[in-house]
């Protein structure tokens, strides 16, 4: 059964989409069958994997959430073997309103994913920078959540709110939701502030910080404009290497998770 991992933080600009694209691509390169779901109306994961988010030619997560399409018909292959995508569209903004009348509206995505879950080793969900109904759906459908954090003080301020939301989801909707880990992004080892923040978070959450850190990397920033993950844009770049290491760390952790399930 595939593990479903949400990439979530209500603060924008912390590297959620970069992480969703490059983690999913790295898992695929390591030959794990992976599905990435763009659950953000900004549709940056969609364009970052070479799909036109404005195109009327393909259905998106929106059609799944409002019950117009079955999930199988919306999944698209990407340029990478072993990696599929469910694209997004700006329409997704309207899905939150349309879902308000739906019974058990927090569970729509969880139910939609059930038929395809066994086909994948990993399903990665890129959440919007908000704690709205679609993000709640993503957290309800997920086994765990990765929280990308920029090692500066403002991004840290919102963590309490996000952890509170995760606790509410755990209490009311998804008791098995765990935190996969805090992932430091845009890290620069030369900056004292960055090192101080990393140490502080490790002190508060000693077992919850990934060993892998995503360092500031030009190639990582350039790749989305070419519709490619870093590993296809420049496989030798530091960014590509960081995300491969992250994927390996998650695979190792997941093997322990699966053994615990049996």
Short mmCIF file of C-alpha atoms in Angstrom, two decimals:
data_model
loop_
_atom_site.label_atom_id
_atom_site.label_comp_id
_atom_site.label_asym_id
_atom_site.label_seq_id
_atom_site.Cartn_x
_atom_site.Cartn_y
_atom_site.Cartn_z
CA UNK A 1 0.00 0.00 0.00
CA UNK A 2 1.41 3.37 -1.02
CA UNK A 3 2.41 5.88 1.62
CA UNK A 4 0.68 9.24 1.25
CA UNK A 5 2.80 12.24 2.28
CA UNK A 6 1.48 15.81 2.38
CA UNK A 7 3.92 18.70 1.96
CA UNK A 8 2.33 21.43 4.05
CA UNK A 9 2.99 24.82 5.59
CA UNK A 10 0.50 27.69 5.51
CA UNK A 11 3.40 30.11 5.06
CA UNK A 12 4.17 30.74 1.38
CA UNK A 13 7.64 30.78 -0.14
CA UNK A 14 9.20 28.10 2.08
CA UNK A 15 9.84 25.57 -0.69
CA UNK A 16 6.70 23.41 -0.63
CA UNK A 17 6.34 23.12 -4.38
CA UNK A 18 10.09 22.73 -4.97
CA UNK A 19 10.01 19.90 -2.42
CA UNK A 20 6.91 18.25 -3.92
CA UNK A 21 8.36 18.25 -7.46
CA UNK A 22 11.89 17.20 -6.56
CA UNK A 23 11.07 14.67 -3.85
CA UNK A 24 8.54 12.97 -6.15
CA UNK A 25 11.04 13.00 -9.04
CA UNK A 26 13.80 11.59 -6.81
CA UNK A 27 11.57 8.75 -5.57
CA UNK A 28 10.73 7.98 -9.21
CA UNK A 29 14.41 8.01 -10.26
CA UNK A 30 15.05 5.51 -7.45
CA UNK A 31 12.40 3.37 -9.21
CA UNK A 32 9.57 3.80 -6.72
CA UNK A 33 6.21 4.25 -8.44
CA UNK A 34 5.16 7.76 -7.41
CA UNK A 35 2.12 9.97 -7.90
CA UNK A 36 2.35 13.71 -7.22
CA UNK A 37 -0.91 15.57 -6.65
CA UNK A 38 -1.02 19.34 -7.10
CA UNK A 39 -3.50 20.48 -4.44
CA UNK A 40 -2.62 24.17 -4.82
CA UNK A 41 -4.73 26.48 -7.07
CA UNK A 42 -1.50 28.29 -8.05
CA UNK A 43 -0.66 25.08 -9.97
CA UNK A 44 3.11 25.52 -9.73
CA UNK A 45 3.78 21.79 -9.41
CA UNK A 46 1.71 21.32 -12.57
CA UNK A 47 3.76 23.83 -14.61
CA UNK A 48 7.00 22.67 -12.95
CA UNK A 49 6.41 19.21 -14.43
CA UNK A 50 5.75 20.58 -17.92
CA UNK A 51 1.93 20.71 -17.91
CA UNK A 52 0.10 23.86 -18.90
CA UNK A 53 -2.12 24.75 -15.91
CA UNK A 54 -4.37 26.88 -18.16
CA UNK A 55 -5.00 24.10 -20.66
CA UNK A 56 -8.56 22.84 -21.14
CA UNK A 57 -7.15 19.62 -22.61
CA UNK A 58 -6.75 17.78 -19.32
CA UNK A 59 -8.92 17.33 -16.25
CA UNK A 60 -7.50 18.28 -12.86
CA UNK A 61 -7.93 17.70 -9.15
CA UNK A 62 -10.86 20.12 -9.28
CA UNK A 63 -12.98 17.71 -11.33
CA UNK A 64 -12.17 14.89 -8.87
CA UNK A 65 -13.12 16.92 -5.79
CA UNK A 66 -16.46 18.09 -7.16
CA UNK A 67 -17.31 14.54 -8.28
CA UNK A 68 -17.24 15.12 -12.05
CA UNK A 69 -14.40 12.65 -12.77
CA UNK A 70 -13.04 9.41 -11.36
CA UNK A 71 -9.42 9.64 -10.30
CA UNK A 72 -8.11 7.16 -12.90
CA UNK A 73 -9.11 9.41 -15.79
CA UNK A 74 -7.24 12.42 -14.39
CA UNK A 75 -3.82 10.82 -13.71
CA UNK A 76 -1.23 11.77 -16.34
CA UNK A 77 2.26 10.34 -16.98
CA UNK A 78 5.17 12.81 -16.75
CA UNK A 79 8.51 12.94 -18.60
CA UNK A 80 9.99 10.69 -15.90
CA UNK A 81 9.43 6.95 -15.76
CA UNK A 82 7.62 5.91 -12.55
CA UNK A 83 6.20 9.42 -11.99
CA UNK A 84 2.56 10.38 -12.59
CA UNK A 85 0.74 13.61 -11.79
CA UNK A 86 -2.76 14.82 -11.00
CA UNK A 87 -2.58 18.44 -12.23
CA UNK A 88 -4.17 21.54 -10.71
CA UNK A 89 -5.95 24.59 -12.06
CA UNK A 90 -7.00 28.00 -10.68
CA UNK A 91 -10.55 26.52 -10.58
CA UNK A 92 -9.47 24.70 -7.44
CA UNK A 93 -10.19 27.92 -5.52
CA UNK A 94 -13.89 27.36 -6.28
CA UNK A 95 -13.83 23.73 -5.15
CA UNK A 96 -13.71 24.79 -1.49
CA UNK A 97 -17.05 26.59 -1.88
CA UNK A 98 -18.61 23.79 -3.93
CA UNK A 99 -17.57 21.20 -1.34
CA UNK A 100 -19.23 23.02 1.58
CA UNK A 101 -22.55 21.19 1.05
CA UNK A 102 -20.94 17.77 0.58
CA UNK A 103 -21.44 15.28 3.43
CA UNK A 104 -18.10 14.43 5.10
CA UNK A 105 -16.46 17.12 3.03
CA UNK A 106 -13.09 16.66 4.79
CA UNK A 107 -12.87 13.07 3.46
CA UNK A 108 -13.50 13.68 -0.25
CA UNK A 109 -9.86 13.31 -1.31
CA UNK A 110 -9.27 10.30 0.94
CA UNK A 111 -12.19 8.46 -0.71
CA UNK A 112 -11.09 9.53 -4.19
CA UNK A 113 -7.58 8.15 -3.66
CA UNK A 114 -8.69 4.75 -2.40
CA UNK A 115 -8.93 3.04 -5.85
CA UNK A 116 -5.36 3.97 -6.90
CA UNK A 117 -3.49 3.88 -3.62
CA UNK A 118 -2.20 0.33 -4.10
CA UNK A 119 -0.68 1.17 -7.50
CA UNK A 120 1.93 3.51 -6.02
CA UNK A 121 4.76 3.23 -3.54
CA UNK A 122 4.45 6.93 -2.71
CA UNK A 123 1.81 9.61 -3.21
CA UNK A 124 3.06 13.17 -2.64
CA UNK A 125 0.53 15.95 -2.05
CA UNK A 126 1.56 19.57 -2.65
CA UNK A 127 -0.69 21.65 -0.38
CA UNK A 128 -1.70 25.29 -0.84
CA UNK A 129 -0.18 27.91 1.49
CA UNK A 130 -3.36 28.05 3.57
CA UNK A 131 -5.20 25.89 6.07
CA UNK A 132 -8.44 25.77 4.04
CA UNK A 133 -10.69 22.84 3.23
CA UNK A 134 -8.47 21.37 0.48
CA UNK A 135 -5.42 21.35 2.77
CA UNK A 136 -7.57 19.71 5.48
CA UNK A 137 -8.60 17.12 2.85
CA UNK A 138 -4.92 16.51 2.04
CA UNK A 139 -4.01 16.05 5.73
CA UNK A 140 -7.01 13.76 6.27
CA UNK A 141 -5.95 11.60 3.30
CA UNK A 142 -2.27 11.42 4.30
CA UNK A 143 -0.23 9.06 6.45
CA UNK A 144 2.31 11.75 7.26
CA UNK A 145 3.25 15.35 6.62
CA UNK A 146 6.57 16.96 5.69
CA UNK A 147 6.86 20.56 6.89
CA UNK A 148 9.34 22.62 4.83
CA UNK A 149 10.85 25.38 6.94
CA UNK A 150 13.08 28.26 5.89
CA UNK A 151 15.72 28.71 8.63
CA UNK A 152 14.69 32.26 9.56
CA UNK A 153 12.53 33.58 12.37
CA UNK A 154 9.38 34.69 10.53
CA UNK A 155 8.77 31.28 8.94
CA UNK A 156 9.11 29.74 12.43
CA UNK A 157 6.29 31.86 13.81
CA UNK A 158 3.60 30.03 11.86
CA UNK A 159 4.73 26.57 12.92
CA UNK A 160 2.63 26.56 16.09
CA UNK A 161 -0.53 27.25 14.08
CA UNK A 162 0.25 24.45 11.61
CA UNK A 163 1.05 21.96 14.39
CA UNK A 164 -2.23 22.93 16.06
CA UNK A 165 -4.12 22.23 12.81
CA UNK A 166 -2.35 18.87 12.47
CA UNK A 167 -3.42 18.01 16.03
CA UNK A 168 -7.04 18.94 15.26
CA UNK A 169 -6.99 16.77 12.12
CA UNK A 170 -5.47 13.94 14.15
CA UNK A 171 -8.10 14.25 16.89
CA UNK A 172 -11.16 14.57 14.67
CA UNK A 173 -10.41 13.15 11.23
CA UNK A 174 -7.20 11.12 10.88
CA UNK A 175 -5.81 9.59 14.10
CA UNK A 176 -2.90 7.93 12.27
CA UNK A 177 -1.44 11.17 10.81
CA UNK A 178 2.21 11.58 11.81
CA UNK A 179 4.83 14.25 11.17
CA UNK A 180 7.38 12.79 8.75
CA UNK A 181 9.72 15.62 9.65
CA UNK A 182 10.71 19.27 9.43
CA UNK A 183 12.71 19.92 6.28
CA UNK A 184 15.04 22.91 6.21
CA UNK A 185 15.00 24.56 2.78
CA UNK A 186 17.05 27.42 1.30
CA UNK A 187 19.70 26.69 3.93
CA UNK A 188 23.02 28.54 3.81
CA UNK A 189 25.59 27.07 6.20
CA UNK A 190 27.60 30.32 6.13
CA UNK A 191 24.80 32.28 7.81
CA UNK A 192 24.89 32.32 11.58
CA UNK A 193 21.13 32.96 11.75
CA UNK A 194 20.40 29.84 9.70
CA UNK A 195 22.55 27.70 11.98
CA UNK A 196 20.95 29.21 15.09
CA UNK A 197 17.42 28.49 13.83
CA UNK A 198 18.34 24.91 12.88
CA UNK A 199 19.76 24.30 16.38
CA UNK A 200 16.70 25.85 18.00
CA UNK A 201 14.26 23.66 16.08
CA UNK A 202 16.38 20.57 16.78
CA UNK A 203 16.27 21.44 20.48
CA UNK A 204 12.45 21.76 20.50
CA UNK A 205 11.78 18.83 18.15
CA UNK A 206 14.84 16.56 18.52
CA UNK A 207 13.49 13.56 16.59
CA UNK A 208 11.55 15.43 13.95
CA UNK A 209 14.17 17.20 11.82
CA UNK A 210 15.43 15.56 8.62
CA UNK A 211 19.19 15.02 8.49
CA UNK A 212 19.07 16.18 4.87
CA UNK A 213 18.89 19.94 4.39
CA UNK A 214 18.07 21.63 1.10
CA UNK A 215 20.75 24.23 0.47
CA UNK A 216 20.27 27.39 -1.58
CA UNK A 217 20.88 26.38 -5.18
CA UNK A 218 20.49 28.33 -8.43
CA UNK A 219 19.74 25.20 -10.49
CA UNK A 220 16.85 24.36 -8.17
CA UNK A 221 15.34 27.81 -8.81
CA UNK A 222 15.89 27.65 -12.58
CA UNK A 223 14.53 24.15 -13.24
CA UNK A 224 10.75 24.92 -12.93
CA UNK A 225 10.91 27.52 -15.72
CA UNK A 226 12.00 24.67 -18.02
CA UNK A 227 9.18 22.41 -16.77
CA UNK A 228 11.68 20.00 -15.24
CA UNK A 229 12.65 18.72 -11.81
CA UNK A 230 16.27 19.49 -10.89
CA UNK A 231 17.33 15.90 -11.56
CA UNK A 232 16.35 16.24 -15.24
CA UNK A 233 17.55 19.83 -15.56
CA UNK A 234 20.98 19.28 -14.00
CA UNK A 235 21.50 15.89 -12.36
CA UNK A 236 24.86 16.97 -10.94
CA UNK A 237 23.50 20.03 -9.14
CA UNK A 238 23.56 20.32 -5.37
CA UNK A 239 19.76 20.68 -5.38
CA UNK A 240 19.24 17.41 -7.25
CA UNK A 241 21.67 15.70 -4.87
CA UNK A 242 19.93 17.10 -1.77
CA UNK A 243 16.53 15.81 -2.85
CA UNK A 244 17.92 12.37 -3.75
CA UNK A 245 19.34 12.20 -0.23
CA UNK A 246 15.97 13.25 1.19
CA UNK A 247 14.23 10.53 -0.84
CA UNK A 248 16.68 7.92 0.47
CA UNK A 249 16.11 9.11 4.04
CA UNK A 250 12.32 8.81 3.60
CA UNK A 251 12.60 5.36 1.95
CA UNK A 252 14.66 4.10 4.89
CA UNK A 253 12.16 5.54 7.36
CA UNK A 254 9.26 4.11 5.37
CA UNK A 255 10.68 0.61 5.45
CA UNK A 256 10.59 0.84 9.23
CA UNK A 257 7.00 2.21 9.01
CA UNK A 258 5.90 -0.71 6.83
CA UNK A 259 7.54 -3.24 9.13
CA UNK A 260 5.66 -1.66 12.02
CA UNK A 261 2.38 -2.09 10.13
CA UNK A 262 2.80 -5.85 9.72
#
